[in-house]
Short mmCIF file of C-alpha atoms and ligand atoms in Angstrom, two decimals:
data_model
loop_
_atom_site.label_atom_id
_atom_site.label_comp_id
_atom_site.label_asym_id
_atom_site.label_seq_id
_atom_site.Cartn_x
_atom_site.Cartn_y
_atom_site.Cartn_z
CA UNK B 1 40.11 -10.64 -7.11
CA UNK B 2 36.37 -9.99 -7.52
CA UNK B 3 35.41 -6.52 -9.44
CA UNK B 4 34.26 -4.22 -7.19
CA UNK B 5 30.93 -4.05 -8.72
CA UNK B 6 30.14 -7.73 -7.54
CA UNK B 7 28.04 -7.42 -4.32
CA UNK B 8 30.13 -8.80 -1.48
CA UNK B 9 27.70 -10.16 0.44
CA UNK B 10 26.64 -13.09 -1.47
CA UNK B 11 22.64 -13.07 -0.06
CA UNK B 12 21.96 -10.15 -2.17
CA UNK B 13 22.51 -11.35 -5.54
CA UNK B 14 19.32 -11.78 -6.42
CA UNK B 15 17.87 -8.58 -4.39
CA UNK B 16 20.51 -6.46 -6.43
CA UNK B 17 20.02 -7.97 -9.62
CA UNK B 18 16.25 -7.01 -9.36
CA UNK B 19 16.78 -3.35 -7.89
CA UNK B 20 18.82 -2.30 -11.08
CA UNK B 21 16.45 -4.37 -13.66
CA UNK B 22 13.30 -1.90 -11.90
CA UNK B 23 15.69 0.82 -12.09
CA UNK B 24 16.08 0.25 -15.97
CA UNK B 25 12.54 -0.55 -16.87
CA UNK B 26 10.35 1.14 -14.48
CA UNK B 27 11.98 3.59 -12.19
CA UNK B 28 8.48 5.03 -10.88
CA UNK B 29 8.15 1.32 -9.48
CA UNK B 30 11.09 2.90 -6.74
CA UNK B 31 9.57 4.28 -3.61
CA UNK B 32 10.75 7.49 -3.09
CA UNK B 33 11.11 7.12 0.68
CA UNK B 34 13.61 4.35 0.83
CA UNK B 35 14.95 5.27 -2.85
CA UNK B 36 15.29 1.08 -3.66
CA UNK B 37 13.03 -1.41 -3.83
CA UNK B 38 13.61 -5.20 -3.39
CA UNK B 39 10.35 -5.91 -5.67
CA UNK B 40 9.70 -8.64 -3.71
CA UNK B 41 7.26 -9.19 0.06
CA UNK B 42 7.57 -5.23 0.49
CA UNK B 43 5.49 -4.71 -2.75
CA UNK B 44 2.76 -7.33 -1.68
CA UNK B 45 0.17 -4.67 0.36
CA UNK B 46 -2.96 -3.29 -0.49
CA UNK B 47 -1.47 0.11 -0.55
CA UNK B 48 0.44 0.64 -3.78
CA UNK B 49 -0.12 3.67 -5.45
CA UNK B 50 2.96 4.00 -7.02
CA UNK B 51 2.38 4.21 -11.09
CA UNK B 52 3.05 7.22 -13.51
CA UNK B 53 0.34 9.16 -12.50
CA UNK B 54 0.20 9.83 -8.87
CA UNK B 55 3.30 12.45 -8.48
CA UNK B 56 5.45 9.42 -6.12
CA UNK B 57 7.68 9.11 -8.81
CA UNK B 58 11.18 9.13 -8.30
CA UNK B 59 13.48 11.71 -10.28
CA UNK B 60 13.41 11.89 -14.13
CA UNK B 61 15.60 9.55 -14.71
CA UNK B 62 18.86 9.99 -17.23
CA UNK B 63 19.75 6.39 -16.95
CA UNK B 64 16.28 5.52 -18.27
CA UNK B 65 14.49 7.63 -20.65
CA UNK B 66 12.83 4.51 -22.31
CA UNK B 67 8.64 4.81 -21.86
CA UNK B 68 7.15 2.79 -19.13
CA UNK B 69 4.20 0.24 -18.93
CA UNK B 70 1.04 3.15 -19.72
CA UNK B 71 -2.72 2.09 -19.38
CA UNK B 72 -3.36 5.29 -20.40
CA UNK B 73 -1.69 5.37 -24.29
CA UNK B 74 -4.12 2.03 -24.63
CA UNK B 75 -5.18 1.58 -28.32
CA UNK B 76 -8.39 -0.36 -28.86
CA UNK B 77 -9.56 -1.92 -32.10
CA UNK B 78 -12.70 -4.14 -31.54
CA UNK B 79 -13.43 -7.30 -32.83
CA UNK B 80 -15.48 -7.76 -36.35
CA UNK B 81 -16.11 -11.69 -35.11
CA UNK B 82 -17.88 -11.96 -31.71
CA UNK B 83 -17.73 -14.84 -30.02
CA UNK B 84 -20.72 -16.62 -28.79
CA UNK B 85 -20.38 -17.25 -24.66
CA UNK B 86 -20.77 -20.99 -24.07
CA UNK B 87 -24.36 -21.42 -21.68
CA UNK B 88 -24.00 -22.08 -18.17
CA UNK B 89 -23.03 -25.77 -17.64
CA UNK B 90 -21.90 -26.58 -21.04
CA UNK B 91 -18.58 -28.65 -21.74
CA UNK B 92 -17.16 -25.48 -23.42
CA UNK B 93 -17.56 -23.57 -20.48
CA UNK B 94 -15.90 -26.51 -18.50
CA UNK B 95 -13.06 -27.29 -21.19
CA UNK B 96 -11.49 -24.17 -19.65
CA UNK B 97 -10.30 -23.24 -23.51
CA UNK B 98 -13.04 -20.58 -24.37
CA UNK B 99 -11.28 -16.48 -23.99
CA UNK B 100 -13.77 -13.82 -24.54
CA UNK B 101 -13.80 -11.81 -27.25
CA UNK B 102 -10.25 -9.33 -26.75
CA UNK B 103 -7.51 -9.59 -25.03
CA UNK B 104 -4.45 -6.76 -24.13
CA UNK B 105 -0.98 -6.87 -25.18
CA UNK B 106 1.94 -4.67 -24.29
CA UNK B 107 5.44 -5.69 -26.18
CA UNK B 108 8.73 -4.36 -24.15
CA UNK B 109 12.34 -4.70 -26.00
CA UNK B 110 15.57 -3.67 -24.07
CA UNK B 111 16.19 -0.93 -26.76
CA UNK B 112 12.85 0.63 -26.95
CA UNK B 113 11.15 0.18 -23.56
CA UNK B 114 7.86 -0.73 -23.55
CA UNK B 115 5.49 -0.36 -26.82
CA UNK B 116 1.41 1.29 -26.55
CA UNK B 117 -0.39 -1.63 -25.04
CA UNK B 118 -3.54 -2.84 -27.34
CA UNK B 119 -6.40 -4.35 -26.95
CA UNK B 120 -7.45 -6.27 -29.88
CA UNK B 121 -9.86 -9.64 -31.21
CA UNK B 122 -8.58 -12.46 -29.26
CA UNK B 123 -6.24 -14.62 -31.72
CA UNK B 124 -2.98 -16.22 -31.60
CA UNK B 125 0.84 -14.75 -30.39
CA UNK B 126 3.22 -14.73 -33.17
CA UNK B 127 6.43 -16.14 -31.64
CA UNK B 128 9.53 -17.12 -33.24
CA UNK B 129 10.64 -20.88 -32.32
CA UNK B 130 13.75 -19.50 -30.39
CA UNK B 131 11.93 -17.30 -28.04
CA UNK B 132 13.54 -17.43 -24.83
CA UNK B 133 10.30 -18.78 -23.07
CA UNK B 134 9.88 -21.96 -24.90
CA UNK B 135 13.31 -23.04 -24.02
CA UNK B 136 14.16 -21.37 -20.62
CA UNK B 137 11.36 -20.74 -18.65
CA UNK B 138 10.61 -17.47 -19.11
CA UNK B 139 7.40 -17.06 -18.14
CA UNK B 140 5.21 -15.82 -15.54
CA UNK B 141 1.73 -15.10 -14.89
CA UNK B 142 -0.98 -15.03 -11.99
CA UNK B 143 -4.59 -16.04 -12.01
CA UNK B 144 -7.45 -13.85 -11.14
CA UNK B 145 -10.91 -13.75 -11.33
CA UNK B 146 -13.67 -11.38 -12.79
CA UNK B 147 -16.72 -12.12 -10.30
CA UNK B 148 -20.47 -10.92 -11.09
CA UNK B 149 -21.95 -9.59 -8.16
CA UNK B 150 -25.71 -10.26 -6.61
CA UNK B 151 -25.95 -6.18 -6.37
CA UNK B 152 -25.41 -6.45 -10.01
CA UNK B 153 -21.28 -4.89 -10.21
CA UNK B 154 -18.55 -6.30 -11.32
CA UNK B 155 -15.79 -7.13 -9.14
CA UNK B 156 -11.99 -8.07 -9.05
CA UNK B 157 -10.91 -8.95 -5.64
CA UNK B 158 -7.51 -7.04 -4.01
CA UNK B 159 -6.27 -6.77 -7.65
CA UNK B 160 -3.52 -4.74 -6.25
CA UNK B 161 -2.20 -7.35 -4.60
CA UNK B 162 -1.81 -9.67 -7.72
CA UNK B 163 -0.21 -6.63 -9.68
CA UNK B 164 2.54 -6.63 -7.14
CA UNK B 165 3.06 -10.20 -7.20
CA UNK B 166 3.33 -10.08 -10.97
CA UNK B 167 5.85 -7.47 -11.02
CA UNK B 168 7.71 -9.87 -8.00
CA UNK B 169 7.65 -13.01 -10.15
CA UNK B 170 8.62 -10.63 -13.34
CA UNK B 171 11.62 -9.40 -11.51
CA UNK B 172 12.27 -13.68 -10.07
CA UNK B 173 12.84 -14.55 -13.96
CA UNK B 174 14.63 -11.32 -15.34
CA UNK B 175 11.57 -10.37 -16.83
CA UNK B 176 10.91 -6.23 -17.34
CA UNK B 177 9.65 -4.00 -14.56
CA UNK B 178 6.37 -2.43 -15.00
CA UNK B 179 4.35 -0.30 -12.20
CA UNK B 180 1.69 -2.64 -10.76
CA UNK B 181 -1.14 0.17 -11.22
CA UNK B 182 -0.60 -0.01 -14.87
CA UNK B 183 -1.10 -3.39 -15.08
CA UNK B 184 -4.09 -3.18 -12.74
CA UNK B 185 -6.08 -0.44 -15.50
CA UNK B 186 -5.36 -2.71 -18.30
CA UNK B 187 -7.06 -5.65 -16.39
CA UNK B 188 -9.95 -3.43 -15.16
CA UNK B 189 -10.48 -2.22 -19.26
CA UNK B 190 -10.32 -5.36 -20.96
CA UNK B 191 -12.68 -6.28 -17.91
CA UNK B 192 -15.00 -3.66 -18.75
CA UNK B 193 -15.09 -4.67 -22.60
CA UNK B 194 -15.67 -8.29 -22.07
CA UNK B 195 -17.39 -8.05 -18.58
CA UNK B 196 -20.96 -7.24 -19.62
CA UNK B 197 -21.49 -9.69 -22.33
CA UNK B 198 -19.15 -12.65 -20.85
CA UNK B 199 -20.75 -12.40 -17.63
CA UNK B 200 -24.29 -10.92 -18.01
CA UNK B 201 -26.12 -9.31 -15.17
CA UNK B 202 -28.73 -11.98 -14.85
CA UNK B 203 -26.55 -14.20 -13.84
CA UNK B 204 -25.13 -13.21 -10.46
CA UNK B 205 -22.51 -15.54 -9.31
CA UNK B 206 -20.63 -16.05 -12.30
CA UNK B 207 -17.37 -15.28 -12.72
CA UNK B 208 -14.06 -15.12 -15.14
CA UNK B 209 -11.24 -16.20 -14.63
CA UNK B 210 -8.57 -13.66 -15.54
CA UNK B 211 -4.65 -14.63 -16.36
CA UNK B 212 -2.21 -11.69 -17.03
CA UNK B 213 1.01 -13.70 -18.69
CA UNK B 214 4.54 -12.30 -19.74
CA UNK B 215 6.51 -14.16 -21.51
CA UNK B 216 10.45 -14.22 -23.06
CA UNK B 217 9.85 -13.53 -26.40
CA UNK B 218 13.25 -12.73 -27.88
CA UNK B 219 14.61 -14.79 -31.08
CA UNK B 220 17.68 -16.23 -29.37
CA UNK B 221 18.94 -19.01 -28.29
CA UNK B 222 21.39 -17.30 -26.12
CA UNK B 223 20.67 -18.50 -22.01
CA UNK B 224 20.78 -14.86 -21.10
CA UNK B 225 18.80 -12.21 -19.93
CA UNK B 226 15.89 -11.33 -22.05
CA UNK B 227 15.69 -7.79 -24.10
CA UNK B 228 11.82 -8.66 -25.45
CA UNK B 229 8.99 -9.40 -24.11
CA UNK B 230 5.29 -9.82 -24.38
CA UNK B 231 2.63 -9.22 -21.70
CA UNK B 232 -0.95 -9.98 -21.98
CA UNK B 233 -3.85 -10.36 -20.46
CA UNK B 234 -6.99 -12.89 -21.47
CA UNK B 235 -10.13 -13.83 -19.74
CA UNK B 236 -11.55 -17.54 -19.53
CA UNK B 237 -14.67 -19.18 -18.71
CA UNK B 238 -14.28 -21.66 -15.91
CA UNK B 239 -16.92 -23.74 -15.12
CA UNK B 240 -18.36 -23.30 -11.49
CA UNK B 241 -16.56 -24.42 -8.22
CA UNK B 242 -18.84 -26.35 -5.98
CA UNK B 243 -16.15 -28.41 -3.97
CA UNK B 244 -16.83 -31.74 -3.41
CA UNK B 245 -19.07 -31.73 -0.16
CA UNK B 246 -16.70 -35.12 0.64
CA UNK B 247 -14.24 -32.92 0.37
CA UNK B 248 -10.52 -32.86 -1.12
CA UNK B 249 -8.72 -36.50 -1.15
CA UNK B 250 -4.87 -35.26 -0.78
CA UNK B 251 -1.55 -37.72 -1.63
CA UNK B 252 1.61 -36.28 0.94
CA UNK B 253 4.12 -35.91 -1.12
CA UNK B 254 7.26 -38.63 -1.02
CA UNK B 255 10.75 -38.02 -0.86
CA UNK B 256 11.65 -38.45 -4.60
CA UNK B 257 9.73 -34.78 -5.33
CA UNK B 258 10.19 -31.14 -3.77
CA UNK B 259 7.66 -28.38 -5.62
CA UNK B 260 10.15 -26.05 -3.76
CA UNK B 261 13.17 -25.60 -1.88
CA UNK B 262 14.98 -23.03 0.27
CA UNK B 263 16.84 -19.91 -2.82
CA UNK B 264 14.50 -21.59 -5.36
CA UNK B 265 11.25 -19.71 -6.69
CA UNK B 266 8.01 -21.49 -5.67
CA UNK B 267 7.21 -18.10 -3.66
CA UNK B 268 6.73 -16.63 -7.61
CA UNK B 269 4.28 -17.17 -9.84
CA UNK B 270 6.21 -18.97 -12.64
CA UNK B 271 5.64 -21.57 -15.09
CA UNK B 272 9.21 -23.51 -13.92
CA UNK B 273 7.02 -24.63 -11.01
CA UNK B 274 3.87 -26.24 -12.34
CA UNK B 275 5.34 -28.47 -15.37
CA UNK B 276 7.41 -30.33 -12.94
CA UNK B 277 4.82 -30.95 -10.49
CA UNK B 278 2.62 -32.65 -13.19
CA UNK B 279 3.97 -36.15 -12.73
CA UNK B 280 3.34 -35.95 -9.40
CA UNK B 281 -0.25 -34.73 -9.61
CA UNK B 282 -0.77 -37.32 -12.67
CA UNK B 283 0.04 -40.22 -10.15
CA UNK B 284 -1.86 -38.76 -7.49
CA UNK B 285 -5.10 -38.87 -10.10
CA UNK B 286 -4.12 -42.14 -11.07
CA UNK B 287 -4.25 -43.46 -7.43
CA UNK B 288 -7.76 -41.85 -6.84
CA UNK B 289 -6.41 -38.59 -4.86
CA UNK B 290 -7.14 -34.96 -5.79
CA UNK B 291 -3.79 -33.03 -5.06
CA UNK B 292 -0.57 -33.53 -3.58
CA UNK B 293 0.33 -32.08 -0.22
CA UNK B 294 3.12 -30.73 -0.88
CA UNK B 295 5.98 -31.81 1.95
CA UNK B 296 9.49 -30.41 2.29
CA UNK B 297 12.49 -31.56 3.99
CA UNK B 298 13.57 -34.25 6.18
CA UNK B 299 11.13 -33.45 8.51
CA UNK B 300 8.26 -33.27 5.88
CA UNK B 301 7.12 -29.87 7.08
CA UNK B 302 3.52 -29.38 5.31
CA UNK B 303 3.84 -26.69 2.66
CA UNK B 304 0.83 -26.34 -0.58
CA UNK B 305 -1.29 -28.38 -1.45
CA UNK B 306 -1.50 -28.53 -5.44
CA UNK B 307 -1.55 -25.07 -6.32
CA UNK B 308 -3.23 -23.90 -3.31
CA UNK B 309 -2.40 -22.87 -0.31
CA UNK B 310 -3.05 -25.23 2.78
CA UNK B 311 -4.89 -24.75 5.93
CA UNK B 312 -5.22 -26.88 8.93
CA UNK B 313 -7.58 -26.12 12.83
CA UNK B 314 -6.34 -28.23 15.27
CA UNK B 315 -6.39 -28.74 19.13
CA UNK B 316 -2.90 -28.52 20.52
CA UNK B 317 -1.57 -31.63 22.26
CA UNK B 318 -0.83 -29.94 25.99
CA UNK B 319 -3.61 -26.96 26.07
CA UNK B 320 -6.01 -28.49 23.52
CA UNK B 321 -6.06 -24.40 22.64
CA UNK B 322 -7.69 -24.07 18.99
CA UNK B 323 -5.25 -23.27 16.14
CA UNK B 324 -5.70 -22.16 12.70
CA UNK B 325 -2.13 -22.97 11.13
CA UNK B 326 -0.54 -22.51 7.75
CA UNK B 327 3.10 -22.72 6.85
CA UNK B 328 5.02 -19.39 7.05
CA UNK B 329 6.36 -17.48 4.25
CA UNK B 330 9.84 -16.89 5.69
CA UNK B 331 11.81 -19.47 3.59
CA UNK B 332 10.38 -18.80 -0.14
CA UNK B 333 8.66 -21.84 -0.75
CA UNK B 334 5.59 -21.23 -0.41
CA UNK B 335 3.50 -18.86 -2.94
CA UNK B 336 2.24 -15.62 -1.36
CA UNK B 337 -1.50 -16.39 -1.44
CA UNK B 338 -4.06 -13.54 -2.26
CA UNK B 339 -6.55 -16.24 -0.76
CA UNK B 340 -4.36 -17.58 2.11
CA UNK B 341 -3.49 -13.59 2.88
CA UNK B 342 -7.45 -12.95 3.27
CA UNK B 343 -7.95 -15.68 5.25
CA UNK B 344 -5.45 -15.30 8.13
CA UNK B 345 -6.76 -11.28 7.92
CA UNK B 346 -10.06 -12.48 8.15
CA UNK B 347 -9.53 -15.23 11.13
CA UNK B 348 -7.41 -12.28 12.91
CA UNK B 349 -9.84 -10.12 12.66
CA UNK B 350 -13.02 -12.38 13.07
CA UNK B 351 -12.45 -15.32 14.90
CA UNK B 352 -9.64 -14.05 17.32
CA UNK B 353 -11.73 -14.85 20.03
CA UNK B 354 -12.44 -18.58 19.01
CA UNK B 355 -9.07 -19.63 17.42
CA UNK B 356 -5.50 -19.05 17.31
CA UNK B 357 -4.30 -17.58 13.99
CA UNK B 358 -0.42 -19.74 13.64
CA UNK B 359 1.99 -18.85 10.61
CA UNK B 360 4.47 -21.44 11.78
CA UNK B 361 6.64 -24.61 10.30
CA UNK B 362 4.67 -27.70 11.15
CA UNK B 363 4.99 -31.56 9.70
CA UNK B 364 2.97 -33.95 8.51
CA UNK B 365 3.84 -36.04 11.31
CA UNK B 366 2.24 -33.40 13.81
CA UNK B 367 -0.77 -33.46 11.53
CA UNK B 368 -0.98 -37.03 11.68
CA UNK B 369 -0.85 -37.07 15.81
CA UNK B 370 -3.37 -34.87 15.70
CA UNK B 371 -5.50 -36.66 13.84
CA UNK B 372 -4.43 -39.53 15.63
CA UNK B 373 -5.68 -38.26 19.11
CA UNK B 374 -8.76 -36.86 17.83
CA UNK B 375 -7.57 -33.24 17.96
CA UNK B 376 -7.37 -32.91 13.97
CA UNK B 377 -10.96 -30.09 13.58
CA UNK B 378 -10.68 -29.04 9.93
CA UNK B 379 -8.55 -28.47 6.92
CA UNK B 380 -8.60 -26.75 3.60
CA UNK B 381 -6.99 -25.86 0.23
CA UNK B 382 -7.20 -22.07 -0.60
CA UNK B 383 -6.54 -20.38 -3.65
CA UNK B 384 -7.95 -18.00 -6.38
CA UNK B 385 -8.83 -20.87 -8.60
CA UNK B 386 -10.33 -24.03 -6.51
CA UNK B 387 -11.50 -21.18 -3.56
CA UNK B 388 -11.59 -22.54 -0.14
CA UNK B 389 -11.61 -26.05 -0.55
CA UNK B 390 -12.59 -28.51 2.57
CA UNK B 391 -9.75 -31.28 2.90
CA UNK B 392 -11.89 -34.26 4.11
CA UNK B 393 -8.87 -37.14 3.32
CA UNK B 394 -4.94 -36.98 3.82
CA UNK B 395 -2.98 -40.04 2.63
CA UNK B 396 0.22 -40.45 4.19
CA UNK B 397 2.70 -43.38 4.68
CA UNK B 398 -0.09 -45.63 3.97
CA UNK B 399 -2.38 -44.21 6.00
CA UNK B 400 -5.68 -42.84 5.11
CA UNK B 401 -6.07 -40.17 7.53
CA UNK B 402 -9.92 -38.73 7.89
CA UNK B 403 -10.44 -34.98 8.52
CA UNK B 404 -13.95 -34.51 10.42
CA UNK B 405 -15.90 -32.60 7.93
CA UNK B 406 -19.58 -30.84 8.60
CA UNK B 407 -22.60 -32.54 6.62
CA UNK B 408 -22.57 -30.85 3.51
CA UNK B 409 -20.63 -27.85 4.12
CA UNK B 410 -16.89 -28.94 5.04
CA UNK B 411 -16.01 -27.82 8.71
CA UNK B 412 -17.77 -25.69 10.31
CA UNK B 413 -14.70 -22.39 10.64
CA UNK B 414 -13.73 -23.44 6.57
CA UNK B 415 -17.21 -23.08 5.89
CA UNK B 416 -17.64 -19.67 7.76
CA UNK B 417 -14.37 -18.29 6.38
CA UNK B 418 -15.74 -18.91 2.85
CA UNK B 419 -18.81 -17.43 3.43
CA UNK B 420 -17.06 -14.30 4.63
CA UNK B 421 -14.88 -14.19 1.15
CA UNK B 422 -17.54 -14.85 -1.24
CA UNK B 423 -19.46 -12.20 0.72
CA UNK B 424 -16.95 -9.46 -0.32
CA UNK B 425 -16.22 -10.47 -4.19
CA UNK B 426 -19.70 -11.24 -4.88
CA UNK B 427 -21.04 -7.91 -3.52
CA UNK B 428 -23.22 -9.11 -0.37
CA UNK B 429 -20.81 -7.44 1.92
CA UNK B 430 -19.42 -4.05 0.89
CA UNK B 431 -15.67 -4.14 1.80
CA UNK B 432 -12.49 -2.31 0.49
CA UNK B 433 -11.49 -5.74 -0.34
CA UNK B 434 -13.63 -6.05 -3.71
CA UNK B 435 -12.55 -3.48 -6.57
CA UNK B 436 -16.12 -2.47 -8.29
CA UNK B 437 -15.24 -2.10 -12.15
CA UNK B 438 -16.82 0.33 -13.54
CA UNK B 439 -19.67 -0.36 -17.06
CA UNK B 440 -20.44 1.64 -19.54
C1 LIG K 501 -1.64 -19.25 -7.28
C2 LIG K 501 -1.14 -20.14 -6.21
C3 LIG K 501 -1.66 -20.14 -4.91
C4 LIG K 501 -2.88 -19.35 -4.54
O1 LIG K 501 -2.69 -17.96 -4.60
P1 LIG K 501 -3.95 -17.01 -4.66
O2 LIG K 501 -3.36 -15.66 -4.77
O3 LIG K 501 -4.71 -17.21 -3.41
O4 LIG K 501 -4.72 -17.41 -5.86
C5 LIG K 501 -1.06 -20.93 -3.96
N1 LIG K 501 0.00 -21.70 -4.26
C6 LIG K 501 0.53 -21.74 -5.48
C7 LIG K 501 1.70 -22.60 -5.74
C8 LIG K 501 -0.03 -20.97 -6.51
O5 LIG K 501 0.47 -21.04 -7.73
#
């Protein structure tokens, strides 16, 4: 007979494995009003205010007296050897390898709870060769960027909402709790260190690109749950996305390789997703394409492209009624876009009128009708790192399938949608959306 601690209905596992690892490592995380919290979809809204500071907090608790993630106990030292930023255009701003001067890091061991975070010179992690992440995985992270604006500010865009996916891929991987807020003032300060020399006001339309990491760091070979860890935070130069005014070539995926399946983890941002997909994305290079598009099941239902989200505007076959359409979240395989998110708020909210705004399974075969009878409009990639990316070429079983794209400008809705975006994070619009950091 099972113990009666086990759960007995099986589809919790996972949910109540996650409760009592917040519980343990950051019990303010807990909403007060429904006294658990599954760390996962319910965590992803704009509204999180939960964090030491803002009196939410659940009772003092006995079975955790170990400190919690605090922005607030932040040591700085600053660096003696400053960097030199590479110049607009260079190859060291496009080799993606340049960090800015600091970085953050916060350690967290089962015993001890989690250590003063720092921010210190940027330089290399000490790790022993049996940390847990180099053999098992356990790592996550999410991408971000740090956008100069053409009023002059600095800008993050719905940071909130990448703090609570964090703390949701954290939780995925048995990773330590942490309350997103916290980890939302250490991005904003190492930010405001870096942000004024990395991305100087004279050049408005820059940006950063920002990747918050925690990783395993335990010496021990042991597959088990993790009692250190290391979090940190570093900022990169990227060089400037332009997409391709041809637009994104995408390879459907074939049967041999799933990015994600149904109980899996592509909805978290973890590194167990991207290694694997590499082969995939090499032979897609290889064969001239940009991405895969991502298929799943027998069906090949239309999921990500690359590591982006995937968008398509069609006609429907009966009332030729205009449809934007993405694949819904429901299932878990798809990642929880930031981008993708903005984009079905903004078309909601926008372009209600025009379109149709469709969160629905759909296959590549229905894409390929479409396209087929002429009713195929647009389609795009969106994500934090490639942006809104026009689709203007879908390969699938041997076809080369064209997607009508604007002179120029990709289609004429990705086009407006993108405006709208870069509008908010670069400061043209004003909008709750875009999280003004504040400089000395
Ligand atoms: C990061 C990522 C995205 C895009 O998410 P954003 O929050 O919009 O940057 C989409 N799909 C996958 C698989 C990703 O890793």
């Amino acid at each position: 007979m099972a113990p009666s601690a086990v759960p007995q209905d099986d589809s919790t596992l996972t949910a109540n494995g996650i409760a009592s690892s917040i519980a343990k490592t950051a019990p303010s995380v807990l909403d007060s009003s429904s006294g658990q919290s599954n760390g996962t979809s319910a965590l992803l809204t704009d509204k999180i205010t939960n964090g030491p500071s803002n009196g939410l907090k659940s009772t003092p608790s006995a079975s955790s007296p170990l400190p919690e993630l605090d922005a607030s106990k932040l040591t700085i030292t600053l660096t003696q050897n400053p960097r030199s930023v590479p110049a607009a255009g260079s190859p060291e701003q496009a080799s993606q390898k340049v960090c800015t001067d600091h970085m953050i890091t916060a350690q967290w061991t089962s015993s001890s709870g989690w250590a003063v975070p720092e921010l210190k010179p940027y330089g290399p992690l000490t790790l022993m060769p049996t940390a847990s992440c180099l053999h098992y995985a356990t790592e996550c992270f999410e991408g971000m960027k740090l956008y100069r604006g053409f009023d002059g500010k600095l800008r993050l865009f719905r940071p909130n909402l990448n703090c609570a996916r964090m703390l949701m891929s954290a939780n995925r991987i048995a990773l330590p709790s942490f309350p997103p807020t916290e980890l939302l003032k250490l991005i904003a300060k190492l930010c405001e260190t870096d942000g004024g020399k990395w991305l100087p006001k004279d050049q408005p339309g820059s940006f950063l690109y920002i990747r918050p990491t925690m990783i395993a760091s335990d010496p021990a070979l042991g597959v088990q749950r993790p009692k250190e860890a290391t979090l940190f935070i570093i900022l990169t130069c990227f060089p400037p996305m332009d997409s391709d005014p041809k637009g994104l070539k995408l390879l459907a995926s074939k049967n041999d390789m799933v990015r994600a399946w149904p109980g899996g983890f592509g909805y978290a941002k973890v590194g167990a997703n991207y290694g694997p997909s590499l082969v995939a994305q090499g032979e897609a290079r290889a064969l001239g394409f940009d991405q895969i598009l991502w298929l799943f099941g027998k069906n090949g239902e239309v999921t990500e492209a690359g590591a982006s989200n995937f968008f398509v505007i069609w006609r429907t076959k009966d009332e030729g009624k205009l449809q934007l359409v993405t694949a819904p979240l429901g299932e878990k395989i798809i990642l929880d876009g930031v981008t993708r998110r903005s984009v079905l708020e903004l078309a909601r909210e926008k372009l209600g009128g025009e379109l149709e705004v469709v969160e629905r399974k759909y296959t590549m075969a229905e894409v390929a009708e479409a396209q087929q009878e002429g009713r195929l409009v647009e389609a795009f990639a969106a994500g934090t790192a490639f942006f809104i990316a026009p689709v203007g070429l879908i390969h699938y079983h041997g076809n080369d399938l064209g997607v009508p794209l604007e002179e120029g400008k990709g289609g004429k809705y990705t086009y407006q949608l993108k405006t709208w975006l870069k509008d908010i994070m670069w400061g043209n619009q004003q909008h709750e959306w875009g999280y003004v950091i504040e400089e000395k």
